[in-house]
PDB file as gemmi writes it, atoms N, CA and C in Angstrom:
CRYST1    1.000    1.000    1.000  90.00  90.00  90.00 P 1                      
ATOM      1  N   GLN A   1     113.940  55.888  68.689  1.00  0.00           N  
ATOM      2  CA  GLN A   1     112.635  56.678  69.173  1.00  0.00           C  
ATOM      3  C   GLN A   1     112.077  56.009  70.396  1.00  0.00           C  
ATOM      4  N   VAL A   2     111.660  56.822  71.362  1.00  0.00           N  
ATOM      5  CA  VAL A   2     111.069  56.307  72.550  1.00  0.00           C  
ATOM      6  C   VAL A   2     109.622  57.061  72.603  1.00  0.00           C  
ATOM      7  N   GLN A   3     108.701  56.272  72.979  1.00  0.00           N  
ATOM      8  CA  GLN A   3     107.313  56.736  73.212  1.00  0.00           C  
ATOM      9  C   GLN A   3     106.901  56.498  74.647  1.00  0.00           C  
ATOM     10  N   LEU A   4     106.426  57.487  75.299  1.00  0.00           N  
ATOM     11  CA  LEU A   4     105.998  57.397  76.679  1.00  0.00           C  
ATOM     12  C   LEU A   4     104.490  57.782  76.841  1.00  0.00           C  
ATOM     13  N   VAL A   5     103.706  57.003  77.603  1.00  0.00           N  
ATOM     14  CA  VAL A   5     102.357  57.216  77.667  1.00  0.00           C  
ATOM     15  C   VAL A   5     101.981  57.166  79.228  1.00  0.00           C  
ATOM     16  N   GLU A   6     101.590  58.235  79.761  1.00  0.00           N  
ATOM     17  CA  GLU A   6     101.199  58.339  81.106  1.00  0.00           C  
ATOM     18  C   GLU A   6      99.749  57.974  81.343  1.00  0.00           C  
ATOM     19  N   SER A   7      99.453  57.528  82.557  1.00  0.00           N  
ATOM     20  CA  SER A   7      98.087  57.289  82.925  1.00  0.00           C  
ATOM     21  C   SER A   7      97.946  57.309  84.427  1.00  0.00           C  
ATOM     22  N   GLY A   8      96.744  57.356  84.987  1.00  0.00           N  
ATOM     23  CA  GLY A   8      96.477  57.340  86.333  1.00  0.00           C  
ATOM     24  C   GLY A   8      96.111  58.593  87.019  1.00  0.00           C  
ATOM     25  N   GLY A   9      96.110  59.741  86.299  1.00  0.00           N  
ATOM     26  CA  GLY A   9      95.783  60.982  86.944  1.00  0.00           C  
ATOM     27  C   GLY A   9      94.160  61.003  87.269  1.00  0.00           C  
ATOM     28  N   GLY A  10      93.819  62.032  87.905  1.00  0.00           N  
ATOM     29  CA  GLY A  10      92.411  62.206  88.344  1.00  0.00           C  
ATOM     30  C   GLY A  10      92.247  63.259  89.362  1.00  0.00           C  
ATOM     31  N   LEU A  11      91.027  63.313  89.952  1.00  0.00           N  
ATOM     32  CA  LEU A  11      90.658  64.195  90.972  1.00  0.00           C  
ATOM     33  C   LEU A  11      90.700  63.436  92.346  1.00  0.00           C  
ATOM     34  N   VAL A  12      91.328  64.088  93.276  1.00  0.00           N  
ATOM     35  CA  VAL A  12      91.367  63.400  94.645  1.00  0.00           C  
ATOM     36  C   VAL A  12      91.361  64.476  95.678  1.00  0.00           C  
ATOM     37  N   GLN A  13      90.788  64.119  96.814  1.00  0.00           N  
ATOM     38  CA  GLN A  13      90.777  65.053  97.922  1.00  0.00           C  
ATOM     39  C   GLN A  13      92.171  65.141  98.638  1.00  0.00           C  
ATOM     40  N   ALA A  14      92.422  66.200  99.294  1.00  0.00           N  
ATOM     41  CA  ALA A  14      93.669  66.422 100.063  1.00  0.00           C  
ATOM     42  C   ALA A  14      93.733  65.277 101.048  1.00  0.00           C  
ATOM     43  N   GLY A  15      94.932  64.726 101.115  1.00  0.00           N  
ATOM     44  CA  GLY A  15      95.172  63.672 101.971  1.00  0.00           C  
ATOM     45  C   GLY A  15      95.049  62.317 101.264  1.00  0.00           C  
ATOM     46  N   GLY A  16      94.501  62.326 100.163  1.00  0.00           N  
ATOM     47  CA  GLY A  16      94.311  61.058  99.384  1.00  0.00           C  
ATOM     48  C   GLY A  16      95.561  60.571  98.632  1.00  0.00           C  
ATOM     49  N   SER A  17      95.394  59.574  97.852  1.00  0.00           N  
ATOM     50  CA  SER A  17      96.562  59.010  97.174  1.00  0.00           C  
ATOM     51  C   SER A  17      96.160  58.735  95.677  1.00  0.00           C  
ATOM     52  N   LEU A  18      97.160  58.788  94.783  1.00  0.00           N  
ATOM     53  CA  LEU A  18      96.936  58.357  93.399  1.00  0.00           C  
ATOM     54  C   LEU A  18      98.325  57.591  93.036  1.00  0.00           C  
ATOM     55  N   ARG A  19      98.158  56.774  92.050  1.00  0.00           N  
ATOM     56  CA  ARG A  19      99.293  56.145  91.487  1.00  0.00           C  
ATOM     57  C   ARG A  19      99.333  56.286  89.948  1.00  0.00           C  
ATOM     58  N   LEU A  20     100.360  57.014  89.514  1.00  0.00           N  
ATOM     59  CA  LEU A  20     100.571  57.284  88.096  1.00  0.00           C  
ATOM     60  C   LEU A  20     101.485  56.171  87.462  1.00  0.00           C  
ATOM     61  N   SER A  21     101.276  55.923  86.255  1.00  0.00           N  
ATOM     62  CA  SER A  21     101.933  54.922  85.576  1.00  0.00           C  
ATOM     63  C   SER A  21     102.401  55.566  84.110  1.00  0.00           C  
ATOM     64  N   CYS A  22     103.612  55.130  83.754  1.00  0.00           N  
ATOM     65  CA  CYS A  22     104.176  55.516  82.461  1.00  0.00           C  
ATOM     66  C   CYS A  22     104.662  54.249  81.657  1.00  0.00           C  
ATOM     67  N   ALA A  23     104.003  54.074  80.608  1.00  0.00           N  
ATOM     68  CA  ALA A  23     104.440  52.877  79.725  1.00  0.00           C  
ATOM     69  C   ALA A  23     105.315  53.443  78.638  1.00  0.00           C  
ATOM     70  N   ALA A  24     106.497  52.658  78.466  1.00  0.00           N  
ATOM     71  CA  ALA A  24     107.430  53.151  77.538  1.00  0.00           C  
ATOM     72  C   ALA A  24     107.645  52.072  76.516  1.00  0.00           C  
ATOM     73  N   SER A  25     107.986  52.514  75.346  1.00  0.00           N  
ATOM     74  CA  SER A  25     108.331  51.736  74.241  1.00  0.00           C  
ATOM     75  C   SER A  25     109.735  51.500  74.128  1.00  0.00           C  
ATOM     76  N   GLY A  26     110.284  50.496  73.417  1.00  0.00           N  
ATOM     77  CA  GLY A  26     111.700  50.407  73.282  1.00  0.00           C  
ATOM     78  C   GLY A  26     112.216  49.082  73.950  1.00  0.00           C  
ATOM     79  N   ARG A  27     112.975  48.314  73.218  1.00  0.00           N  
ATOM     80  CA  ARG A  27     113.444  47.101  73.778  1.00  0.00           C  
ATOM     81  C   ARG A  27     114.492  47.308  74.921  1.00  0.00           C  
ATOM     82  N   THR A  28     115.158  48.476  74.947  1.00  0.00           N  
ATOM     83  CA  THR A  28     116.082  48.677  75.841  1.00  0.00           C  
ATOM     84  C   THR A  28     115.718  49.550  77.073  1.00  0.00           C  
ATOM     85  N   PHE A  29     114.406  49.443  77.379  1.00  0.00           N  
ATOM     86  CA  PHE A  29     113.799  50.222  78.399  1.00  0.00           C  
ATOM     87  C   PHE A  29     114.704  50.095  79.718  1.00  0.00           C  
ATOM     88  N   SER A  30     115.087  48.853  80.044  1.00  0.00           N  
ATOM     89  CA  SER A  30     115.813  48.558  81.187  1.00  0.00           C  
ATOM     90  C   SER A  30     117.070  49.327  81.356  1.00  0.00           C  
ATOM     91  N   MET A  31     117.557  50.013  80.317  1.00  0.00           N  
ATOM     92  CA  MET A  31     118.766  50.710  80.376  1.00  0.00           C  
ATOM     93  C   MET A  31     118.475  52.224  80.487  1.00  0.00           C  
ATOM     94  N   TYR A  32     117.117  52.649  80.447  1.00  0.00           N  
ATOM     95  CA  TYR A  32     116.851  54.078  80.685  1.00  0.00           C  
ATOM     96  C   TYR A  32     116.756  54.517  82.109  1.00  0.00           C  
ATOM     97  N   ASN A  33     117.370  55.656  82.314  1.00  0.00           N  
ATOM     98  CA  ASN A  33     117.060  56.350  83.586  1.00  0.00           C  
ATOM     99  C   ASN A  33     115.674  57.135  83.318  1.00  0.00           C  
ATOM    100  N   MET A  34     114.843  57.060  84.373  1.00  0.00           N  
ATOM    101  CA  MET A  34     113.499  57.623  84.151  1.00  0.00           C  
ATOM    102  C   MET A  34     113.169  58.687  85.226  1.00  0.00           C  
ATOM    103  N   ALA A  35     112.311  59.540  84.873  1.00  0.00           N  
ATOM    104  CA  ALA A  35     111.950  60.648  85.788  1.00  0.00           C  
ATOM    105  C   ALA A  35     110.497  61.161  85.560  1.00  0.00           C  
ATOM    106  N   TRP A  36     109.941  61.670  86.626  1.00  0.00           N  
ATOM    107  CA  TRP A  36     108.657  62.416  86.530  1.00  0.00           C  
ATOM    108  C   TRP A  36     108.827  63.872  86.766  1.00  0.00           C  
ATOM    109  N   TYR A  37     108.137  64.656  86.101  1.00  0.00           N  
ATOM    110  CA  TYR A  37     108.123  66.152  86.164  1.00  0.00           C  
ATOM    111  C   TYR A  37     106.722  66.460  86.269  1.00  0.00           C  
ATOM    112  N   ARG A  38     106.418  67.800  86.738  1.00  0.00           N  
ATOM    113  CA  ARG A  38     105.162  68.215  86.656  1.00  0.00           C  
ATOM    114  C   ARG A  38     105.067  69.763  86.398  1.00  0.00           C  
ATOM    115  N   GLN A  39     103.909  70.230  85.876  1.00  0.00           N  
ATOM    116  CA  GLN A  39     103.808  71.613  85.408  1.00  0.00           C  
ATOM    117  C   GLN A  39     102.515  72.126  85.754  1.00  0.00           C  
ATOM    118  N   THR A  40     102.408  73.390  86.190  1.00  0.00           N  
ATOM    119  CA  THR A  40     101.191  74.115  86.349  1.00  0.00           C  
ATOM    120  C   THR A  40     101.208  75.310  85.541  1.00  0.00           C  
ATOM    121  N   PRO A  41     100.011  75.896  85.080  1.00  0.00           N  
ATOM    122  CA  PRO A  41      99.934  76.949  84.118  1.00  0.00           C  
ATOM    123  C   PRO A  41     100.741  78.156  84.609  1.00  0.00           C  
ATOM    124  N   GLY A  42     101.547  78.674  83.697  1.00  0.00           N  
ATOM    125  CA  GLY A  42     102.330  79.843  83.992  1.00  0.00           C  
ATOM    126  C   GLY A  42     103.705  79.532  84.741  1.00  0.00           C  
ATOM    127  N   LYS A  43     103.892  78.257  85.012  1.00  0.00           N  
ATOM    128  CA  LYS A  43     105.195  77.951  85.667  1.00  0.00           C  
ATOM    129  C   LYS A  43     105.977  77.011  84.849  1.00  0.00           C  
ATOM    130  N   GLU A  44     107.279  76.945  85.106  1.00  0.00           N  
ATOM    131  CA  GLU A  44     108.132  76.090  84.444  1.00  0.00           C  
ATOM    132  C   GLU A  44     107.874  74.615  84.954  1.00  0.00           C  
ATOM    133  N   ARG A  45     108.216  73.710  84.007  1.00  0.00           N  
ATOM    134  CA  ARG A  45     108.130  72.285  84.378  1.00  0.00           C  
ATOM    135  C   ARG A  45     109.229  72.049  85.486  1.00  0.00           C  
ATOM    136  N   GLU A  46     108.753  71.370  86.565  1.00  0.00           N  
ATOM    137  CA  GLU A  46     109.677  71.043  87.727  1.00  0.00           C  
ATOM    138  C   GLU A  46     109.958  69.628  87.965  1.00  0.00           C  
ATOM    139  N   PHE A  47     111.038  69.257  88.334  1.00  0.00           N  
ATOM    140  CA  PHE A  47     111.463  67.907  88.640  1.00  0.00           C  
ATOM    141  C   PHE A  47     110.688  67.358  89.874  1.00  0.00           C  
ATOM    142  N   VAL A  48     110.215  66.169  89.832  1.00  0.00           N  
ATOM    143  CA  VAL A  48     109.528  65.468  90.899  1.00  0.00           C  
ATOM    144  C   VAL A  48     110.345  64.291  91.456  1.00  0.00           C  
ATOM    145  N   ALA A  49     110.716  63.389  90.660  1.00  0.00           N  
ATOM    146  CA  ALA A  49     111.316  62.182  91.082  1.00  0.00           C  
ATOM    147  C   ALA A  49     112.132  61.569  89.883  1.00  0.00           C  
ATOM    148  N   ARG A  50     113.185  60.793  90.298  1.00  0.00           N  
ATOM    149  CA  ARG A  50     113.851  60.130  89.206  1.00  0.00           C  
ATOM    150  C   ARG A  50     114.288  58.647  89.765  1.00  0.00           C  
ATOM    151  N   ILE A  51     114.609  57.803  88.851  1.00  0.00           N  
ATOM    152  CA  ILE A  51     115.009  56.464  89.174  1.00  0.00           C  
ATOM    153  C   ILE A  51     116.030  56.005  88.119  1.00  0.00           C  
ATOM    154  N   SER A  52     117.034  55.339  88.605  1.00  0.00           N  
ATOM    155  CA  SER A  52     118.133  54.821  87.684  1.00  0.00           C  
ATOM    156  C   SER A  52     117.613  53.569  86.970  1.00  0.00           C  
ATOM    157  N   TRP A  53     118.283  53.209  85.968  1.00  0.00           N  
ATOM    158  CA  TRP A  53     117.929  52.115  85.144  1.00  0.00           C  
ATOM    159  C   TRP A  53     117.885  50.864  85.917  1.00  0.00           C  
ATOM    160  N   SER A  54     118.560  50.703  87.019  1.00  0.00           N  
ATOM    161  CA  SER A  54     118.678  49.488  87.800  1.00  0.00           C  
ATOM    162  C   SER A  54     117.854  49.613  89.069  1.00  0.00           C  
ATOM    163  N   SER A  55     117.172  50.706  89.281  1.00  0.00           N  
ATOM    164  CA  SER A  55     116.246  51.006  90.320  1.00  0.00           C  
ATOM    165  C   SER A  55     117.241  51.160  91.777  1.00  0.00           C  
ATOM    166  N   GLY A  56     118.594  51.203  91.458  1.00  0.00           N  
ATOM    167  CA  GLY A  56     119.436  51.236  92.596  1.00  0.00           C  
ATOM    168  C   GLY A  56     119.539  52.679  93.236  1.00  0.00           C  
ATOM    169  N   ASN A  57     119.166  53.699  92.300  1.00  0.00           N  
ATOM    170  CA  ASN A  57     119.177  55.120  92.789  1.00  0.00           C  
ATOM    171  C   ASN A  57     117.881  55.860  92.497  1.00  0.00           C  
ATOM    172  N   THR A  58     117.401  56.435  93.485  1.00  0.00           N  
ATOM    173  CA  THR A  58     116.185  57.292  93.341  1.00  0.00           C  
ATOM    174  C   THR A  58     116.491  58.617  93.962  1.00  0.00           C  
ATOM    175  N   GLY A  59     115.727  59.586  93.408  1.00  0.00           N  
ATOM    176  CA  GLY A  59     115.853  60.943  93.939  1.00  0.00           C  
ATOM    177  C   GLY A  59     114.450  61.720  93.916  1.00  0.00           C  
ATOM    178  N   TYR A  60     114.313  62.575  94.812  1.00  0.00           N  
ATOM    179  CA  TYR A  60     113.024  63.260  94.920  1.00  0.00           C  
ATOM    180  C   TYR A  60     113.225  64.759  95.201  1.00  0.00           C  
ATOM    181  N   ALA A  61     112.235  65.576  94.688  1.00  0.00           N  
ATOM    182  CA  ALA A  61     112.166  66.934  94.931  1.00  0.00           C  
ATOM    183  C   ALA A  61     111.831  67.068  96.464  1.00  0.00           C  
ATOM    184  N   ASP A  62     112.400  68.139  97.232  1.00  0.00           N  
ATOM    185  CA  ASP A  62     112.118  68.231  98.551  1.00  0.00           C  
ATOM    186  C   ASP A  62     110.636  68.373  98.881  1.00  0.00           C  
ATOM    187  N   SER A  63     109.860  68.942  97.987  1.00  0.00           N  
ATOM    188  CA  SER A  63     108.437  69.140  98.241  1.00  0.00           C  
ATOM    189  C   SER A  63     107.590  67.850  98.208  1.00  0.00           C  
ATOM    190  N   VAL A  64     108.090  66.665  97.647  1.00  0.00           N  
ATOM    191  CA  VAL A  64     107.423  65.484  97.633  1.00  0.00           C  
ATOM    192  C   VAL A  64     108.115  64.376  98.463  1.00  0.00           C  
ATOM    193  N   LYS A  65     109.372  64.646  99.016  1.00  0.00           N  
ATOM    194  CA  LYS A  65     110.069  63.706  99.729  1.00  0.00           C  
ATOM    195  C   LYS A  65     109.266  63.133 100.919  1.00  0.00           C  
ATOM    196  N   GLY A  66     109.172  61.803 101.032  1.00  0.00           N  
ATOM    197  CA  GLY A  66     108.429  61.145 102.118  1.00  0.00           C  
ATOM    198  C   GLY A  66     107.033  60.984 101.793  1.00  0.00           C  
ATOM    199  N   ARG A  67     106.480  61.510 100.698  1.00  0.00           N  
ATOM    200  CA  ARG A  67     105.118  61.309 100.300  1.00  0.00           C  
ATOM    201  C   ARG A  67     104.987  60.547  98.969  1.00  0.00           C  
ATOM    202  N   PHE A  68     105.931  60.770  98.098  1.00  0.00           N  
ATOM    203  CA  PHE A  68     105.892  60.027  96.839  1.00  0.00           C  
ATOM    204  C   PHE A  68     106.952  59.022  96.681  1.00  0.00           C  
ATOM    205  N   THR A  69     106.645  57.975  95.887  1.00  0.00           N  
ATOM    206  CA  THR A  69     107.665  56.825  95.741  1.00  0.00           C  
ATOM    207  C   THR A  69     107.674  56.508  94.264  1.00  0.00           C  
ATOM    208  N   ILE A  70     108.799  56.518  93.605  1.00  0.00           N  
ATOM    209  CA  ILE A  70     108.939  56.142  92.316  1.00  0.00           C  
ATOM    210  C   ILE A  70     109.533  54.694  92.189  1.00  0.00           C  
ATOM    211  N   SER A  71     108.990  53.987  91.253  1.00  0.00           N  
ATOM    212  CA  SER A  71     109.453  52.580  91.030  1.00  0.00           C  
ATOM    213  C   SER A  71     109.353  52.249  89.660  1.00  0.00           C  
ATOM    214  N   ARG A  72     109.883  51.007  89.256  1.00  0.00           N  
ATOM    215  CA  ARG A  72     109.921  50.683  87.832  1.00  0.00           C  
ATOM    216  C   ARG A  72     109.766  49.115  87.792  1.00  0.00           C  
ATOM    217  N   ASP A  73     109.155  48.710  86.670  1.00  0.00           N  
ATOM    218  CA  ASP A  73     109.088  47.231  86.385  1.00  0.00           C  
ATOM    219  C   ASP A  73     109.678  47.077  84.974  1.00  0.00           C  
ATOM    220  N   ASN A  74     110.905  46.716  84.901  1.00  0.00           N  
ATOM    221  CA  ASN A  74     111.584  46.506  83.579  1.00  0.00           C  
ATOM    222  C   ASN A  74     110.925  45.474  82.721  1.00  0.00           C  
ATOM    223  N   ALA A  75     110.341  44.561  83.365  1.00  0.00           N  
ATOM    224  CA  ALA A  75     109.783  43.406  82.593  1.00  0.00           C  
ATOM    225  C   ALA A  75     108.531  43.928  81.828  1.00  0.00           C  
ATOM    226  N   ARG A  76     107.858  44.965  82.495  1.00  0.00           N  
ATOM    227  CA  ARG A  76     106.631  45.534  81.772  1.00  0.00           C  
ATOM    228  C   ARG A  76     106.873  46.849  81.130  1.00  0.00           C  
ATOM    229  N   ASN A  77     108.132  47.280  81.125  1.00  0.00           N  
ATOM    230  CA  ASN A  77     108.353  48.556  80.522  1.00  0.00           C  
ATOM    231  C   ASN A  77     107.617  49.684  81.161  1.00  0.00           C  
ATOM    232  N   THR A  78     107.531  49.703  82.480  1.00  0.00           N  
ATOM    233  CA  THR A  78     106.720  50.731  83.160  1.00  0.00           C  
ATOM    234  C   THR A  78     107.445  51.398  84.276  1.00  0.00           C  
ATOM    235  N   VAL A  79     107.165  52.663  84.600  1.00  0.00           N  
ATOM    236  CA  VAL A  79     107.630  53.308  85.693  1.00  0.00           C  
ATOM    237  C   VAL A  79     106.447  53.948  86.334  1.00  0.00           C  
ATOM    238  N   SER A  80     106.407  53.897  87.643  1.00  0.00           N  
ATOM    239  CA  SER A  80     105.255  54.384  88.445  1.00  0.00           C  
ATOM    240  C   SER A  80     105.599  55.460  89.443  1.00  0.00           C  
ATOM    241  N   LEU A  81     104.613  56.227  89.838  1.00  0.00           N  
ATOM    242  CA  LEU A  81     104.805  57.273  90.900  1.00  0.00           C  
ATOM    243  C   LEU A  81     103.630  57.119  91.822  1.00  0.00           C  
ATOM    244  N   GLN A  82     103.850  56.463  93.035  1.00  0.00           N  
ATOM    245  CA  GLN A  82     102.876  56.357  94.060  1.00  0.00           C  
ATOM    246  C   GLN A  82     102.892  57.713  94.808  1.00  0.00           C  
ATOM    247  N   MET A  83     101.811  58.359  94.850  1.00  0.00           N  
ATOM    248  CA  MET A  83     101.581  59.692  95.496  1.00  0.00           C  
ATOM    249  C   MET A  83     100.628  59.524  96.732  1.00  0.00           C  
ATOM    250  N   ASN A  84     101.221  59.827  97.913  1.00  0.00           N  
ATOM    251  CA  ASN A  84     100.275  59.675  99.143  1.00  0.00           C  
ATOM    252  C   ASN A  84     100.295  61.061  99.763  1.00  0.00           C  
ATOM    253  N   SER A  85      99.375  61.253 100.743  1.00  0.00           N  
ATOM    254  CA  SER A  85      99.231  62.540 101.404  1.00  0.00           C  
ATOM    255  C   SER A  85      99.159  63.719 100.512  1.00  0.00           C  
ATOM    256  N   LEU A  86      98.456  63.563  99.483  1.00  0.00           N  
ATOM    257  CA  LEU A  86      98.374  64.579  98.470  1.00  0.00           C  
ATOM    258  C   LEU A  86      97.986  65.884  99.057  1.00  0.00           C  
ATOM    259  N   LYS A  87      98.495  66.997  98.481  1.00  0.00           N  
ATOM    260  CA  LYS A  87      98.166  68.429  98.904  1.00  0.00           C  
ATOM    261  C   LYS A  87      97.595  69.161  97.675  1.00  0.00           C  
ATOM    262  N   PRO A  88      96.824  70.215  97.918  1.00  0.00           N  
ATOM    263  CA  PRO A  88      96.344  71.041  96.697  1.00  0.00           C  
ATOM    264  C   PRO A  88      97.539  71.612  95.890  1.00  0.00           C  
ATOM    265  N   GLU A  89      98.601  71.847  96.484  1.00  0.00           N  
ATOM    266  CA  GLU A  89      99.707  72.309  95.723  1.00  0.00           C  
ATOM    267  C   GLU A  89     100.425  71.210  94.825  1.00  0.00           C  
ATOM    268  N   ASP A  90     100.006  69.972  94.910  1.00  0.00           N  
ATOM    269  CA  ASP A  90     100.496  68.924  94.001  1.00  0.00           C  
ATOM    270  C   ASP A  90      99.593  68.983  92.754  1.00  0.00           C  
ATOM    271  N   THR A  91      98.608  69.745  92.714  1.00  0.00           N  
ATOM    272  CA  THR A  91      97.891  69.825  91.490  1.00  0.00           C  
ATOM    273  C   THR A  91      98.779  70.256  90.290  1.00  0.00           C  
ATOM    274  N   ALA A  92      98.723  69.551  89.232  1.00  0.00           N  
ATOM    275  CA  ALA A  92      99.611  69.794  88.046  1.00  0.00           C  
ATOM    276  C   ALA A  92      99.294  68.721  86.924  1.00  0.00           C  
ATOM    277  N   ILE A  93      99.904  69.046  85.807  1.00  0.00           N  
ATOM    278  CA  ILE A  93     100.002  67.927  84.863  1.00  0.00           C  
ATOM    279  C   ILE A  93     101.340  67.248  85.105  1.00  0.00           C  
ATOM    280  N   TYR A  94     101.281  65.901  85.180  1.00  0.00           N  
ATOM    281  CA  TYR A  94     102.611  65.090  85.466  1.00  0.00           C  
ATOM    282  C   TYR A  94     103.001  64.410  84.171  1.00  0.00           C  
ATOM    283  N   TYR A  95     104.381  64.565  83.930  1.00  0.00           N  
ATOM    284  CA  TYR A  95     104.948  64.072  82.778  1.00  0.00           C  
ATOM    285  C   TYR A  95     106.041  63.068  83.010  1.00  0.00           C  
ATOM    286  N   CYS A  96     106.071  62.071  82.301  1.00  0.00           N  
ATOM    287  CA  CYS A  96     107.104  61.014  82.309  1.00  0.00           C  
ATOM    288  C   CYS A  96     108.265  61.522  81.352  1.00  0.00           C  
ATOM    289  N   ASN A  97     109.585  61.220  81.742  1.00  0.00           N  
ATOM    290  CA  ASN A  97     110.627  61.699  80.926  1.00  0.00           C  
ATOM    291  C   ASN A  97     111.816  60.709  80.927  1.00  0.00           C  
ATOM    292  N   THR A  98     112.466  60.655  79.815  1.00  0.00           N  
ATOM    293  CA  THR A  98     113.763  59.947  79.768  1.00  0.00           C  
ATOM    294  C   THR A  98     114.640  60.712  78.702  1.00  0.00           C  
ATOM    295  N   VAL A  99     115.969  60.543  78.998  1.00  0.00           N  
ATOM    296  CA  VAL A  99     116.954  61.154  78.034  1.00  0.00           C  
ATOM    297  C   VAL A  99     117.724  60.012  77.496  1.00  0.00           C  
ATOM    298  N   LEU A 100     117.808  59.974  76.252  1.00  0.00           N  
ATOM    299  CA  LEU A 100     118.461  58.867  75.498  1.00  0.00           C  
ATOM    300  C   LEU A 100     119.387  59.394  74.355  1.00  0.00           C  
ATOM    301  N   LEU A 101     120.685  59.149  74.482  1.00  0.00           N  
ATOM    302  CA  LEU A 101     121.576  59.663  73.477  1.00  0.00           C  
ATOM    303  C   LEU A 101     121.382  61.082  73.206  1.00  0.00           C  
ATOM    304  N   GLY A 102     121.261  61.930  74.274  1.00  0.00           N  
ATOM    305  CA  GLY A 102     121.190  63.286  74.236  1.00  0.00           C  
ATOM    306  C   GLY A 102     119.846  63.905  73.824  1.00  0.00           C  
ATOM    307  N   SER A 103     118.888  63.003  73.607  1.00  0.00           N  
ATOM    308  CA  SER A 103     117.621  63.465  73.316  1.00  0.00           C  
ATOM    309  C   SER A 103     116.584  63.270  74.408  1.00  0.00           C  
ATOM    310  N   SER A 104     115.730  64.239  74.622  1.00  0.00           N  
ATOM    311  CA  SER A 104     114.851  64.225  75.791  1.00  0.00           C  
ATOM    312  C   SER A 104     113.412  63.850  75.341  1.00  0.00           C  
ATOM    313  N   TYR A 105     112.833  62.832  75.962  1.00  0.00           N  
ATOM    314  CA  TYR A 105     111.452  62.361  75.410  1.00  0.00           C  
ATOM    315  C   TYR A 105     110.467  62.521  76.627  1.00  0.00           C  
ATOM    316  N   TRP A 106     109.254  63.054  76.175  1.00  0.00           N  
ATOM    317  CA  TRP A 106     108.290  63.304  77.065  1.00  0.00           C  
ATOM    318  C   TRP A 106     106.942  62.607  76.630  1.00  0.00           C  
ATOM    319  N   GLY A 107     106.187  62.287  77.568  1.00  0.00           N  
ATOM    320  CA  GLY A 107     104.811  61.803  77.377  1.00  0.00           C  
ATOM    321  C   GLY A 107     103.928  62.982  77.120  1.00  0.00           C  
ATOM    322  N   GLN A 108     102.530  62.634  76.953  1.00  0.00           N  
ATOM    323  CA  GLN A 108     101.623  63.735  76.780  1.00  0.00           C  
ATOM    324  C   GLN A 108     101.136  64.352  78.130  1.00  0.00           C  
ATOM    325  N   GLY A 109     101.466  63.671  79.181  1.00  0.00           N  
ATOM    326  CA  GLY A 109     101.108  64.119  80.496  1.00  0.00           C  
ATOM    327  C   GLY A 109      99.710  63.670  80.957  1.00  0.00           C  
ATOM    328  N   THR A 110      99.596  63.647  82.347  1.00  0.00           N  
ATOM    329  CA  THR A 110      98.334  63.263  82.901  1.00  0.00           C  
ATOM    330  C   THR A 110      98.031  64.235  84.059  1.00  0.00           C  
ATOM    331  N   GLN A 111      96.724  64.681  84.065  1.00  0.00           N  
ATOM    332  CA  GLN A 111      96.379  65.697  85.044  1.00  0.00           C  
ATOM    333  C   GLN A 111      96.012  65.181  86.439  1.00  0.00           C  
ATOM    334  N   VAL A 112      96.614  65.768  87.320  1.00  0.00           N  
ATOM    335  CA  VAL A 112      96.263  65.464  88.816  1.00  0.00           C  
ATOM    336  C   VAL A 112      95.765  66.683  89.317  1.00  0.00           C  
ATOM    337  N   THR A 113      94.516  66.464  90.043  1.00  0.00           N  
ATOM    338  CA  THR A 113      93.942  67.701  90.653  1.00  0.00           C  
ATOM    339  C   THR A 113      93.598  67.231  92.172  1.00  0.00           C  
ATOM    340  N   VAL A 114      94.092  68.014  93.075  1.00  0.00           N  
ATOM    341  CA  VAL A 114      93.847  67.721  94.475  1.00  0.00           C  
ATOM    342  C   VAL A 114      92.985  68.817  95.021  1.00  0.00           C  
ATOM    343  N   SER A 115      91.776  68.436  95.431  1.00  0.00           N  
ATOM    344  CA  SER A 115      90.884  69.494  96.103  1.00  0.00           C  
ATOM    345  C   SER A 115      91.131  69.609  97.579  1.00  0.00           C  
ATOM    346  N   SER A 116      90.887  70.822  98.024  1.00  0.00           N  
ATOM    347  CA  SER A 116      91.085  71.110  99.500  1.00  0.00           C  
ATOM    348  C   SER A 116      89.849  70.892 100.317  1.00  0.00           C  
TER     349      SER A 116                                                      
END                                                                             
């Protein structure tokens, strides 16, 4: 069983920055590949960024490339998403995700609202 808890969302003006964090349970967190997704009402959840267990590989959606940075701290069982140059279209609920032994785990999400 894996539990994920996101934090750090809020209201920010366009051009501003936010840093999201996801705290994960589990002694083997350092072996999890982690990802961030986001969802807006009426739309499917979409991929934002991912990071491998060793931090050696990262990947980003084209819409956030160059503005968002994913990182992890295996000693603290956390994964973060630094979001810079935020745009109104980044407004969404952001979710932390991992897949372990074929099961997908999600946090409760954290709301990010970017005003124009």
